[in-house]
């Protein structure tokens, strides 16, 4: 089957992203796939940094708050590929297990690795480096009396809207799991079935 215009456009758009990842990601046969897994995570990390910086620059140029660009552009950029991957898995897999795992797994990786690893590294960095002038400038006024003594420092994350975001994510995840359970009970599966429940 010959490729159409849309296929060529998509291919041209994705080539700059596909080629570096194809070169740097080894085959999954090495060491049981762990080398491929680690290289894939590093590639995703590099792409995440690029996307985050581009979104921040775009928001700065357009006068948009960082939190708005985060829940719109960045979230869409990380979720749309998962959407297409889940759709493809749901159409090709008999039981659609891969699509369900992809949805829950990708969001869990975003939350636990995407936030957890940088915060862990930042905690180690500030614990080793101590209360540098940079730390004192950022946090000295609010936390210097408690943590800035004797040159000690810790990594501090101001809560801001994080609590609200975590609550929204938790509520949506619970609703999703309840819907999956109800669909399994009433229709015998997570996907498919009559058109009304699918809507």
PDB file of N, CA, C and O in Angstrom, residues 120-199:
ATOM      1  N   UNK A 120      14.018  14.278  44.154  1.00  0.00           N
ATOM      2  CA  UNK A 120      15.023  13.520  44.885  1.00  0.00           C
ATOM      3  C   UNK A 120      16.417  14.081  44.596  1.00  0.00           C
ATOM      4  O   UNK A 120      17.223  14.264  45.521  1.00  0.00           O
ATOM      5  N   UNK A 121      16.703  14.352  43.312  1.00  0.00           N
ATOM      6  CA  UNK A 121      18.005  14.920  42.958  1.00  0.00           C
ATOM      7  C   UNK A 121      18.206  16.295  43.599  1.00  0.00           C
ATOM      8  O   UNK A 121      19.293  16.616  44.066  1.00  0.00           O
ATOM      9  N   UNK A 122      17.146  17.106  43.608  1.00  0.00           N
ATOM     10  CA  UNK A 122      17.251  18.423  44.225  1.00  0.00           C
ATOM     11  C   UNK A 122      17.479  18.301  45.734  1.00  0.00           C
ATOM     12  O   UNK A 122      18.247  19.080  46.312  1.00  0.00           O
ATOM     13  N   UNK A 123      16.838  17.327  46.364  1.00  0.00           N
ATOM     14  CA  UNK A 123      17.058  17.121  47.808  1.00  0.00           C
ATOM     15  C   UNK A 123      18.495  16.739  48.089  1.00  0.00           C
ATOM     16  O   UNK A 123      19.116  17.250  49.037  1.00  0.00           O
ATOM     17  N   UNK A 124      19.042  15.837  47.266  1.00  0.00           N
ATOM     18  CA  UNK A 124      20.448  15.452  47.442  1.00  0.00           C
ATOM     19  C   UNK A 124      21.373  16.641  47.193  1.00  0.00           C
ATOM     20  O   UNK A 124      22.346  16.845  47.935  1.00  0.00           O
ATOM     21  N   UNK A 125      21.070  17.418  46.170  1.00  0.00           N
ATOM     22  CA  UNK A 125      21.922  18.561  45.828  1.00  0.00           C
ATOM     23  C   UNK A 125      21.980  19.571  46.966  1.00  0.00           C
ATOM     24  O   UNK A 125      23.061  19.974  47.402  1.00  0.00           O
ATOM     25  N   UNK A 126      20.809  19.978  47.460  1.00  0.00           N
ATOM     26  CA  UNK A 126      20.794  20.997  48.513  1.00  0.00           C
ATOM     27  C   UNK A 126      21.328  20.435  49.826  1.00  0.00           C
ATOM     28  O   UNK A 126      21.917  21.167  50.631  1.00  0.00           O
ATOM     29  N   UNK A 127      21.115  19.125  50.069  1.00  0.00           N
ATOM     30  CA  UNK A 127      21.673  18.532  51.281  1.00  0.00           C
ATOM     31  C   UNK A 127      23.191  18.515  51.270  1.00  0.00           C
ATOM     32  O   UNK A 127      23.833  18.670  52.306  1.00  0.00           O
ATOM     33  N   UNK A 128      23.778  18.322  50.094  1.00  0.00           N
ATOM     34  CA  UNK A 128      25.240  18.299  49.976  1.00  0.00           C
ATOM     35  C   UNK A 128      25.815  19.704  49.927  1.00  0.00           C
ATOM     36  O   UNK A 128      26.800  20.016  50.596  1.00  0.00           O
ATOM     37  N   UNK A 129      25.183  20.572  49.132  1.00  0.00           N
ATOM     38  CA  UNK A 129      25.723  21.909  48.916  1.00  0.00           C
ATOM     39  C   UNK A 129      25.510  22.832  50.108  1.00  0.00           C
ATOM     40  O   UNK A 129      26.296  23.751  50.339  1.00  0.00           O
ATOM     41  N   UNK A 130      24.445  22.612  50.869  1.00  0.00           N
ATOM     42  CA  UNK A 130      24.178  23.465  52.013  1.00  0.00           C
ATOM     43  C   UNK A 130      23.520  24.777  51.602  1.00  0.00           C
ATOM     44  O   UNK A 130      23.122  24.975  50.454  1.00  0.00           O
ATOM     45  N   UNK A 131      23.436  25.667  52.575  1.00  0.00           N
ATOM     46  CA  UNK A 131      22.742  26.941  52.362  1.00  0.00           C
ATOM     47  C   UNK A 131      23.643  27.899  51.596  1.00  0.00           C
ATOM     48  O   UNK A 131      24.334  28.738  52.181  1.00  0.00           O
ATOM     49  N   UNK A 132      23.618  27.765  50.299  1.00  0.00           N
ATOM     50  CA  UNK A 132      24.400  28.657  49.446  1.00  0.00           C
ATOM     51  C   UNK A 132      23.712  30.021  49.366  1.00  0.00           C
ATOM     52  O   UNK A 132      22.554  30.165  49.790  1.00  0.00           O
ATOM     53  N   UNK A 133      24.372  31.027  48.818  1.00  0.00           N
ATOM     54  CA  UNK A 133      23.700  32.327  48.643  1.00  0.00           C
ATOM     55  C   UNK A 133      22.436  32.224  47.798  1.00  0.00           C
ATOM     56  O   UNK A 133      21.474  32.956  48.042  1.00  0.00           O
ATOM     57  N   UNK A 134      22.443  31.304  46.834  1.00  0.00           N
ATOM     58  CA  UNK A 134      21.248  31.114  46.006  1.00  0.00           C
ATOM     59  C   UNK A 134      20.090  30.597  46.844  1.00  0.00           C
ATOM     60  O   UNK A 134      18.958  31.078  46.732  1.00  0.00           O
ATOM     61  N   UNK A 135      20.356  29.612  47.717  1.00  0.00           N
ATOM     62  CA  UNK A 135      19.304  29.073  48.584  1.00  0.00           C
ATOM     63  C   UNK A 135      18.810  30.154  49.544  1.00  0.00           C
ATOM     64  O   UNK A 135      17.606  30.297  49.763  1.00  0.00           O
ATOM     65  N   UNK A 136      19.737  30.920  50.109  1.00  0.00           N
ATOM     66  CA  UNK A 136      19.363  31.980  51.049  1.00  0.00           C
ATOM     67  C   UNK A 136      18.510  33.037  50.362  1.00  0.00           C
ATOM     68  O   UNK A 136      17.542  33.545  50.949  1.00  0.00           O
ATOM     69  N   UNK A 137      18.845  33.370  49.136  1.00  0.00           N
ATOM     70  CA  UNK A 137      18.064  34.366  48.394  1.00  0.00           C
ATOM     71  C   UNK A 137      16.644  33.864  48.132  1.00  0.00           C
ATOM     72  O   UNK A 137      15.679  34.626  48.229  1.00  0.00           O
ATOM     73  N   UNK A 138      16.517  32.597  47.811  1.00  0.00           N
ATOM     74  CA  UNK A 138      15.190  32.051  47.481  1.00  0.00           C
ATOM     75  C   UNK A 138      14.333  31.791  48.710  1.00  0.00           C
ATOM     76  O   UNK A 138      13.140  32.089  48.718  1.00  0.00           O
ATOM     77  N   UNK A 139      14.944  31.182  49.741  1.00  0.00           N
ATOM     78  CA  UNK A 139      14.131  30.666  50.846  1.00  0.00           C
ATOM     79  C   UNK A 139      14.501  31.244  52.210  1.00  0.00           C
ATOM     80  O   UNK A 139      13.866  30.899  53.203  1.00  0.00           O
ATOM     81  N   UNK A 140      15.519  32.085  52.264  1.00  0.00           N
ATOM     82  CA  UNK A 140      15.991  32.558  53.552  1.00  0.00           C
ATOM     83  C   UNK A 140      14.947  33.307  54.345  1.00  0.00           C
ATOM     84  O   UNK A 140      14.832  33.148  55.563  1.00  0.00           O
ATOM     85  N   UNK A 141      14.156  34.136  53.681  1.00  0.00           N
ATOM     86  CA  UNK A 141      13.174  34.955  54.393  1.00  0.00           C
ATOM     87  C   UNK A 141      12.096  34.102  55.057  1.00  0.00           C
ATOM     88  O   UNK A 141      11.653  34.402  56.168  1.00  0.00           O
ATOM     89  N   UNK A 142      11.678  33.022  54.400  1.00  0.00           N
ATOM     90  CA  UNK A 142      10.578  32.211  54.928  1.00  0.00           C
ATOM     91  C   UNK A 142      11.048  31.024  55.752  1.00  0.00           C
ATOM     92  O   UNK A 142      10.374  30.625  56.708  1.00  0.00           O
ATOM     93  N   UNK A 143      12.194  30.433  55.364  1.00  0.00           N
ATOM     94  CA  UNK A 143      12.616  29.187  56.009  1.00  0.00           C
ATOM     95  C   UNK A 143      14.019  29.256  56.608  1.00  0.00           C
ATOM     96  O   UNK A 143      14.511  28.255  57.121  1.00  0.00           O
ATOM     97  N   UNK A 144      14.657  30.423  56.540  1.00  0.00           N
ATOM     98  CA  UNK A 144      16.032  30.527  57.017  1.00  0.00           C
ATOM     99  C   UNK A 144      16.174  30.273  58.499  1.00  0.00           C
ATOM    100  O   UNK A 144      17.166  29.691  58.955  1.00  0.00           O
ATOM    101  N   UNK A 145      15.195  30.692  59.296  1.00  0.00           N
ATOM    102  CA  UNK A 145      15.297  30.511  60.745  1.00  0.00           C
ATOM    103  C   UNK A 145      15.266  29.042  61.129  1.00  0.00           C
ATOM    104  O   UNK A 145      15.873  28.633  62.126  1.00  0.00           O
ATOM    105  N   UNK A 146      14.569  28.233  60.334  1.00  0.00           N
ATOM    106  CA  UNK A 146      14.433  26.816  60.674  1.00  0.00           C
ATOM    107  C   UNK A 146      15.519  25.960  60.037  1.00  0.00           C
ATOM    108  O   UNK A 146      16.035  25.039  60.661  1.00  0.00           O
ATOM    109  N   UNK A 147      15.867  26.262  58.758  1.00  0.00           N
ATOM    110  CA  UNK A 147      16.772  25.375  58.037  1.00  0.00           C
ATOM    111  C   UNK A 147      18.109  26.002  57.673  1.00  0.00           C
ATOM    112  O   UNK A 147      19.045  25.293  57.359  1.00  0.00           O
ATOM    113  N   UNK A 148      18.211  27.291  57.651  1.00  0.00           N
ATOM    114  CA  UNK A 148      19.427  27.924  57.169  1.00  0.00           C
ATOM    115  C   UNK A 148      20.540  28.050  58.192  1.00  0.00           C
ATOM    116  O   UNK A 148      21.561  28.669  57.931  1.00  0.00           O
ATOM    117  N   UNK A 149      20.359  27.461  59.361  1.00  0.00           N
ATOM    118  CA  UNK A 149      21.370  27.584  60.404  1.00  0.00           C
ATOM    119  C   UNK A 149      22.549  26.646  60.135  1.00  0.00           C
ATOM    120  O   UNK A 149      22.387  25.554  59.605  1.00  0.00           O
ATOM    121  N   UNK A 150      23.740  27.082  60.518  1.00  0.00           N
ATOM    122  CA  UNK A 150      24.964  26.269  60.402  1.00  0.00           C
ATOM    123  C   UNK A 150      25.225  25.800  58.972  1.00  0.00           C
ATOM    124  O   UNK A 150      25.812  24.737  58.755  1.00  0.00           O
ATOM    125  N   UNK A 151      24.749  26.555  58.012  1.00  0.00           N
ATOM    126  CA  UNK A 151      25.008  26.212  56.625  1.00  0.00           C
ATOM    127  C   UNK A 151      24.212  25.052  56.084  1.00  0.00           C
ATOM    128  O   UNK A 151      24.469  24.576  54.974  1.00  0.00           O
ATOM    129  N   UNK A 152      23.227  24.554  56.845  1.00  0.00           N
ATOM    130  CA  UNK A 152      22.416  23.433  56.378  1.00  0.00           C
ATOM    131  C   UNK A 152      21.282  23.942  55.492  1.00  0.00           C
ATOM    132  O   UNK A 152      20.789  25.059  55.651  1.00  0.00           O
ATOM    133  N   UNK A 153      20.877  23.099  54.556  1.00  0.00           N
ATOM    134  CA  UNK A 153      19.790  23.471  53.658  1.00  0.00           C
ATOM    135  C   UNK A 153      19.030  22.220  53.241  1.00  0.00           C
ATOM    136  O   UNK A 153      19.562  21.108  53.267  1.00  0.00           O
ATOM    137  N   UNK A 154      17.789  22.397  52.887  1.00  0.00           N
ATOM    138  CA  UNK A 154      16.952  21.320  52.357  1.00  0.00           C
ATOM    139  C   UNK A 154      16.265  21.826  51.098  1.00  0.00           C
ATOM    140  O   UNK A 154      16.199  23.023  50.844  1.00  0.00           O
ATOM    141  N   UNK A 155      15.764  20.891  50.321  1.00  0.00           N
ATOM    142  CA  UNK A 155      15.011  21.244  49.122  1.00  0.00           C
ATOM    143  C   UNK A 155      13.589  21.597  49.538  1.00  0.00           C
ATOM    144  O   UNK A 155      12.922  20.836  50.236  1.00  0.00           O
ATOM    145  N   UNK A 156      13.124  22.750  49.104  1.00  0.00           N
ATOM    146  CA  UNK A 156      11.813  23.249  49.504  1.00  0.00           C
ATOM    147  C   UNK A 156      10.949  23.432  48.268  1.00  0.00           C
ATOM    148  O   UNK A 156      11.379  24.010  47.267  1.00  0.00           O
ATOM    149  N   UNK A 157       9.723  22.921  48.333  1.00  0.00           N
ATOM    150  CA  UNK A 157       8.739  23.109  47.266  1.00  0.00           C
ATOM    151  C   UNK A 157       7.567  23.860  47.861  1.00  0.00           C
ATOM    152  O   UNK A 157       6.903  23.369  48.775  1.00  0.00           O
ATOM    153  N   UNK A 158       7.340  25.039  47.383  1.00  0.00           N
ATOM    154  CA  UNK A 158       6.173  25.792  47.853  1.00  0.00           C
ATOM    155  C   UNK A 158       4.916  25.129  47.299  1.00  0.00           C
ATOM    156  O   UNK A 158       4.833  24.837  46.106  1.00  0.00           O
ATOM    157  N   UNK A 159       3.952  24.919  48.151  1.00  0.00           N
ATOM    158  CA  UNK A 159       2.798  24.111  47.761  1.00  0.00           C
ATOM    159  C   UNK A 159       2.006  24.741  46.621  1.00  0.00           C
ATOM    160  O   UNK A 159       1.722  24.095  45.627  1.00  0.00           O
ATOM    161  N   UNK A 160       1.664  26.004  46.733  1.00  0.00           N
ATOM    162  CA  UNK A 160       0.914  26.644  45.653  1.00  0.00           C
ATOM    163  C   UNK A 160      -0.345  25.887  45.322  1.00  0.00           C
ATOM    164  O   UNK A 160      -1.177  25.603  46.186  1.00  0.00           O
ATOM    165  N   UNK A 161      -0.500  25.502  44.037  1.00  0.00           N
ATOM    166  CA  UNK A 161      -1.683  24.775  43.581  1.00  0.00           C
ATOM    167  C   UNK A 161      -1.447  23.275  43.504  1.00  0.00           C
ATOM    168  O   UNK A 161      -2.253  22.557  42.919  1.00  0.00           O
ATOM    169  N   UNK A 162      -0.352  22.782  44.072  1.00  0.00           N
ATOM    170  CA  UNK A 162      -0.040  21.360  43.951  1.00  0.00           C
ATOM    171  C   UNK A 162      -1.097  20.504  44.633  1.00  0.00           C
ATOM    172  O   UNK A 162      -1.509  19.472  44.092  1.00  0.00           O
ATOM    173  N   UNK A 163      -1.564  20.909  45.799  1.00  0.00           N
ATOM    174  CA  UNK A 163      -2.574  20.126  46.509  1.00  0.00           C
ATOM    175  C   UNK A 163      -3.834  19.993  45.672  1.00  0.00           C
ATOM    176  O   UNK A 163      -4.393  18.890  45.537  1.00  0.00           O
ATOM    177  N   UNK A 164      -4.274  21.082  45.083  1.00  0.00           N
ATOM    178  CA  UNK A 164      -5.471  21.038  44.238  1.00  0.00           C
ATOM    179  C   UNK A 164      -5.265  20.119  43.043  1.00  0.00           C
ATOM    180  O   UNK A 164      -6.142  19.310  42.702  1.00  0.00           O
ATOM    181  N   UNK A 165      -4.099  20.187  42.415  1.00  0.00           N
ATOM    182  CA  UNK A 165      -3.824  19.351  41.247  1.00  0.00           C
ATOM    183  C   UNK A 165      -3.816  17.874  41.619  1.00  0.00           C
ATOM    184  O   UNK A 165      -4.356  17.032  40.890  1.00  0.00           O
ATOM    185  N   UNK A 166      -3.211  17.536  42.753  1.00  0.00           N
ATOM    186  CA  UNK A 166      -3.175  16.143  43.190  1.00  0.00           C
ATOM    187  C   UNK A 166      -4.569  15.639  43.507  1.00  0.00           C
ATOM    188  O   UNK A 166      -4.936  14.500  43.172  1.00  0.00           O
ATOM    189  N   UNK A 167      -5.383  16.475  44.135  1.00  0.00           N
ATOM    190  CA  UNK A 167      -6.752  16.075  44.450  1.00  0.00           C
ATOM    191  C   UNK A 167      -7.547  15.840  43.169  1.00  0.00           C
ATOM    192  O   UNK A 167      -8.281  14.839  43.050  1.00  0.00           O
ATOM    193  N   UNK A 168      -7.410  16.728  42.190  1.00  0.00           N
ATOM    194  CA  UNK A 168      -8.123  16.556  40.923  1.00  0.00           C
ATOM    195  C   UNK A 168      -7.698  15.260  40.242  1.00  0.00           C
ATOM    196  O   UNK A 168      -8.521  14.483  39.758  1.00  0.00           O
ATOM    197  N   UNK A 169      -6.389  15.006  40.217  1.00  0.00           N
ATOM    198  CA  UNK A 169      -5.895  13.773  39.599  1.00  0.00           C
ATOM    199  C   UNK A 169      -6.434  12.546  40.327  1.00  0.00           C
ATOM    200  O   UNK A 169      -6.864  11.572  39.692  1.00  0.00           O
ATOM    201  N   UNK A 170      -6.426  12.570  41.660  1.00  0.00           N
ATOM    202  CA  UNK A 170      -6.893  11.419  42.431  1.00  0.00           C
ATOM    203  C   UNK A 170      -8.373  11.172  42.202  1.00  0.00           C
ATOM    204  O   UNK A 170      -8.802  10.022  42.017  1.00  0.00           O
ATOM    205  N   UNK A 171      -9.174  12.230  42.197  1.00  0.00           N
ATOM    206  CA  UNK A 171     -10.618  12.086  41.971  1.00  0.00           C
ATOM    207  C   UNK A 171     -10.890  11.529  40.573  1.00  0.00           C
ATOM    208  O   UNK A 171     -11.693  10.604  40.404  1.00  0.00           O
ATOM    209  N   UNK A 172     -10.207  12.071  39.578  1.00  0.00           N
ATOM    210  CA  UNK A 172     -10.413  11.584  38.198  1.00  0.00           C
ATOM    211  C   UNK A 172      -9.976  10.133  38.061  1.00  0.00           C
ATOM    212  O   UNK A 172     -10.627   9.348  37.368  1.00  0.00           O
ATOM    213  N   UNK A 173      -8.870   9.752  38.708  1.00  0.00           N
ATOM    214  CA  UNK A 173      -8.418   8.368  38.639  1.00  0.00           C
ATOM    215  C   UNK A 173      -9.421   7.431  39.304  1.00  0.00           C
ATOM    216  O   UNK A 173      -9.711   6.343  38.778  1.00  0.00           O
ATOM    217  N   UNK A 174      -9.982   7.848  40.433  1.00  0.00           N
ATOM    218  CA  UNK A 174     -10.988   7.015  41.106  1.00  0.00           C
ATOM    219  C   UNK A 174     -12.240   6.880  40.257  1.00  0.00           C
ATOM    220  O   UNK A 174     -12.823   5.785  40.155  1.00  0.00           O
ATOM    221  N   UNK A 175     -12.685   7.976  39.629  1.00  0.00           N
ATOM    222  CA  UNK A 175     -13.857   7.909  38.749  1.00  0.00           C
ATOM    223  C   UNK A 175     -13.594   6.968  37.584  1.00  0.00           C
ATOM    224  O   UNK A 175     -14.453   6.150  37.197  1.00  0.00           O
ATOM    225  N   UNK A 176     -12.394   7.042  37.024  1.00  0.00           N
ATOM    226  CA  UNK A 176     -12.030   6.161  35.913  1.00  0.00           C
ATOM    227  C   UNK A 176     -12.080   4.696  36.336  1.00  0.00           C
ATOM    228  O   UNK A 176     -12.645   3.854  35.624  1.00  0.00           O
ATOM    229  N   UNK A 177     -11.515   4.375  37.494  1.00  0.00           N
ATOM    230  CA  UNK A 177     -11.522   2.990  37.964  1.00  0.00           C
ATOM    231  C   UNK A 177     -12.939   2.512  38.270  1.00  0.00           C
ATOM    232  O   UNK A 177     -13.278   1.348  38.014  1.00  0.00           O
ATOM    233  N   UNK A 178     -13.772   3.387  38.813  1.00  0.00           N
ATOM    234  CA  UNK A 178     -15.170   3.022  39.077  1.00  0.00           C
ATOM    235  C   UNK A 178     -15.902   2.739  37.768  1.00  0.00           C
ATOM    236  O   UNK A 178     -16.661   1.762  37.658  1.00  0.00           O
ATOM    237  N   UNK A 179     -15.667   3.587  36.756  1.00  0.00           N
ATOM    238  CA  UNK A 179     -16.308   3.371  35.454  1.00  0.00           C
ATOM    239  C   UNK A 179     -15.864   2.047  34.834  1.00  0.00           C
ATOM    240  O   UNK A 179     -16.671   1.313  34.258  1.00  0.00           O
ATOM    241  N   UNK A 180     -14.580   1.747  34.959  1.00  0.00           N
ATOM    242  CA  UNK A 180     -14.084   0.468  34.428  1.00  0.00           C
ATOM    243  C   UNK A 180     -14.756  -0.700  35.152  1.00  0.00           C
ATOM    244  O   UNK A 180     -15.181  -1.683  34.521  1.00  0.00           O
ATOM    245  N   UNK A 181     -14.858  -0.588  36.473  1.00  0.00           N
ATOM    246  CA  UNK A 181     -15.517  -1.644  37.232  1.00  0.00           C
ATOM    247  C   UNK A 181     -16.986  -1.810  36.860  1.00  0.00           C
ATOM    248  O   UNK A 181     -17.484  -2.940  36.726  1.00  0.00           O
ATOM    249  N   UNK A 182     -17.681  -0.694  36.688  1.00  0.00           N
ATOM    250  CA  UNK A 182     -19.096  -0.763  36.311  1.00  0.00           C
ATOM    251  C   UNK A 182     -19.274  -1.352  34.909  1.00  0.00           C
ATOM    252  O   UNK A 182     -20.186  -2.156  34.679  1.00  0.00           O
ATOM    253  N   UNK A 183     -18.403  -0.954  33.990  1.00  0.00           N
ATOM    254  CA  UNK A 183     -18.502  -1.509  32.636  1.00  0.00           C
ATOM    255  C   UNK A 183     -18.216  -3.008  32.644  1.00  0.00           C
ATOM    256  O   UNK A 183     -18.837  -3.768  31.909  1.00  0.00           O
ATOM    257  N   UNK A 184     -17.255  -3.415  33.456  1.00  0.00           N
ATOM    258  CA  UNK A 184     -16.965  -4.850  33.536  1.00  0.00           C
ATOM    259  C   UNK A 184     -18.156  -5.608  34.110  1.00  0.00           C
ATOM    260  O   UNK A 184     -18.478  -6.713  33.665  1.00  0.00           O
ATOM    261  N   UNK A 185     -18.822  -5.015  35.110  1.00  0.00           N
ATOM    262  CA  UNK A 185     -19.950  -5.691  35.754  1.00  0.00           C
ATOM    263  C   UNK A 185     -21.165  -5.769  34.826  1.00  0.00           C
ATOM    264  O   UNK A 185     -21.809  -6.814  34.713  1.00  0.00           O
ATOM    265  N   UNK A 186     -21.494  -4.646  34.153  1.00  0.00           N
ATOM    266  CA  UNK A 186     -22.715  -4.603  33.353  1.00  0.00           C
ATOM    267  C   UNK A 186     -22.531  -5.108  31.923  1.00  0.00           C
ATOM    268  O   UNK A 186     -23.469  -5.649  31.333  1.00  0.00           O
ATOM    269  N   UNK A 187     -21.349  -4.917  31.345  1.00  0.00           N
ATOM    270  CA  UNK A 187     -21.158  -5.250  29.929  1.00  0.00           C
ATOM    271  C   UNK A 187     -20.089  -6.303  29.698  1.00  0.00           C
ATOM    272  O   UNK A 187     -19.844  -6.683  28.556  1.00  0.00           O
ATOM    273  N   UNK A 188     -19.424  -6.738  30.754  1.00  0.00           N
ATOM    274  CA  UNK A 188     -18.450  -7.797  30.611  1.00  0.00           C
ATOM    275  C   UNK A 188     -17.106  -7.367  30.046  1.00  0.00           C
ATOM    276  O   UNK A 188     -16.338  -8.214  29.606  1.00  0.00           O
ATOM    277  N   UNK A 189     -16.828  -6.090  30.019  1.00  0.00           N
ATOM    278  CA  UNK A 189     -15.544  -5.624  29.502  1.00  0.00           C
ATOM    279  C   UNK A 189     -15.342  -4.149  29.769  1.00  0.00           C
ATOM    280  O   UNK A 189     -16.287  -3.422  30.106  1.00  0.00           O
ATOM    281  N   UNK A 190     -14.087  -3.708  29.623  1.00  0.00           N
ATOM    282  CA  UNK A 190     -13.761  -2.314  29.874  1.00  0.00           C
ATOM    283  C   UNK A 190     -14.079  -1.417  28.684  1.00  0.00           C
ATOM    284  O   UNK A 190     -14.371  -0.242  28.831  1.00  0.00           O
ATOM    285  N   UNK A 191     -13.975  -1.940  27.476  1.00  0.00           N
ATOM    286  CA  UNK A 191     -14.196  -1.155  26.268  1.00  0.00           C
ATOM    287  C   UNK A 191     -15.253  -1.832  25.409  1.00  0.00           C
ATOM    288  O   UNK A 191     -15.592  -3.002  25.594  1.00  0.00           O
ATOM    289  N   UNK A 192     -15.758  -1.083  24.439  1.00  0.00           N
ATOM    290  CA  UNK A 192     -16.744  -1.634  23.508  1.00  0.00           C
ATOM    291  C   UNK A 192     -18.150  -1.629  24.110  1.00  0.00           C
ATOM    292  O   UNK A 192     -18.456  -0.877  25.038  1.00  0.00           O
ATOM    293  N   UNK A 193     -19.012  -2.457  23.558  1.00  0.00           N
ATOM    294  CA  UNK A 193     -20.380  -2.548  24.041  1.00  0.00           C
ATOM    295  C   UNK A 193     -21.308  -1.585  23.305  1.00  0.00           C
ATOM    296  O   UNK A 193     -20.962  -1.031  22.268  1.00  0.00           O
ATOM    297  N   UNK A 194     -22.516  -1.384  23.856  1.00  0.00           N
ATOM    298  CA  UNK A 194     -23.490  -0.488  23.223  1.00  0.00           C
ATOM    299  C   UNK A 194     -22.962   0.939  23.110  1.00  0.00           C
ATOM    300  O   UNK A 194     -22.054   1.358  23.841  1.00  0.00           O
ATOM    301  N   UNK A 195     -23.560   1.707  22.205  1.00  0.00           N
ATOM    302  CA  UNK A 195     -23.056   3.058  21.949  1.00  0.00           C
ATOM    303  C   UNK A 195     -23.332   4.016  23.093  1.00  0.00           C
ATOM    304  O   UNK A 195     -22.532   4.920  23.353  1.00  0.00           O
ATOM    305  N   UNK A 196     -24.454   3.880  23.786  1.00  0.00           N
ATOM    306  CA  UNK A 196     -24.796   4.799  24.873  1.00  0.00           C
ATOM    307  C   UNK A 196     -23.772   4.773  26.008  1.00  0.00           C
ATOM    308  O   UNK A 196     -23.291   5.829  26.445  1.00  0.00           O
ATOM    309  N   UNK A 197     -23.386   3.611  26.523  1.00  0.00           N
ATOM    310  CA  UNK A 197     -22.361   3.606  27.576  1.00  0.00           C
ATOM    311  C   UNK A 197     -21.008   4.112  27.094  1.00  0.00           C
ATOM    312  O   UNK A 197     -20.247   4.698  27.873  1.00  0.00           O
ATOM    313  N   UNK A 198     -20.703   3.895  25.807  1.00  0.00           N
ATOM    314  CA  UNK A 198     -19.430   4.393  25.306  1.00  0.00           C
ATOM    315  C   UNK A 198     -19.406   5.911  25.283  1.00  0.00           C
ATOM    316  O   UNK A 198     -18.359   6.519  25.493  1.00  0.00           O
ATOM    317  N   UNK A 199     -20.550   6.544  25.018  1.00  0.00           N
ATOM    318  CA  UNK A 199     -20.609   8.009  25.016  1.00  0.00           C
ATOM    319  C   UNK A 199     -20.514   8.522  26.422  1.00  0.00           C
ATOM    320  O   UNK A 199     -19.911   9.546  26.681  1.00  0.00           O
TER     321      UNK A 199
END
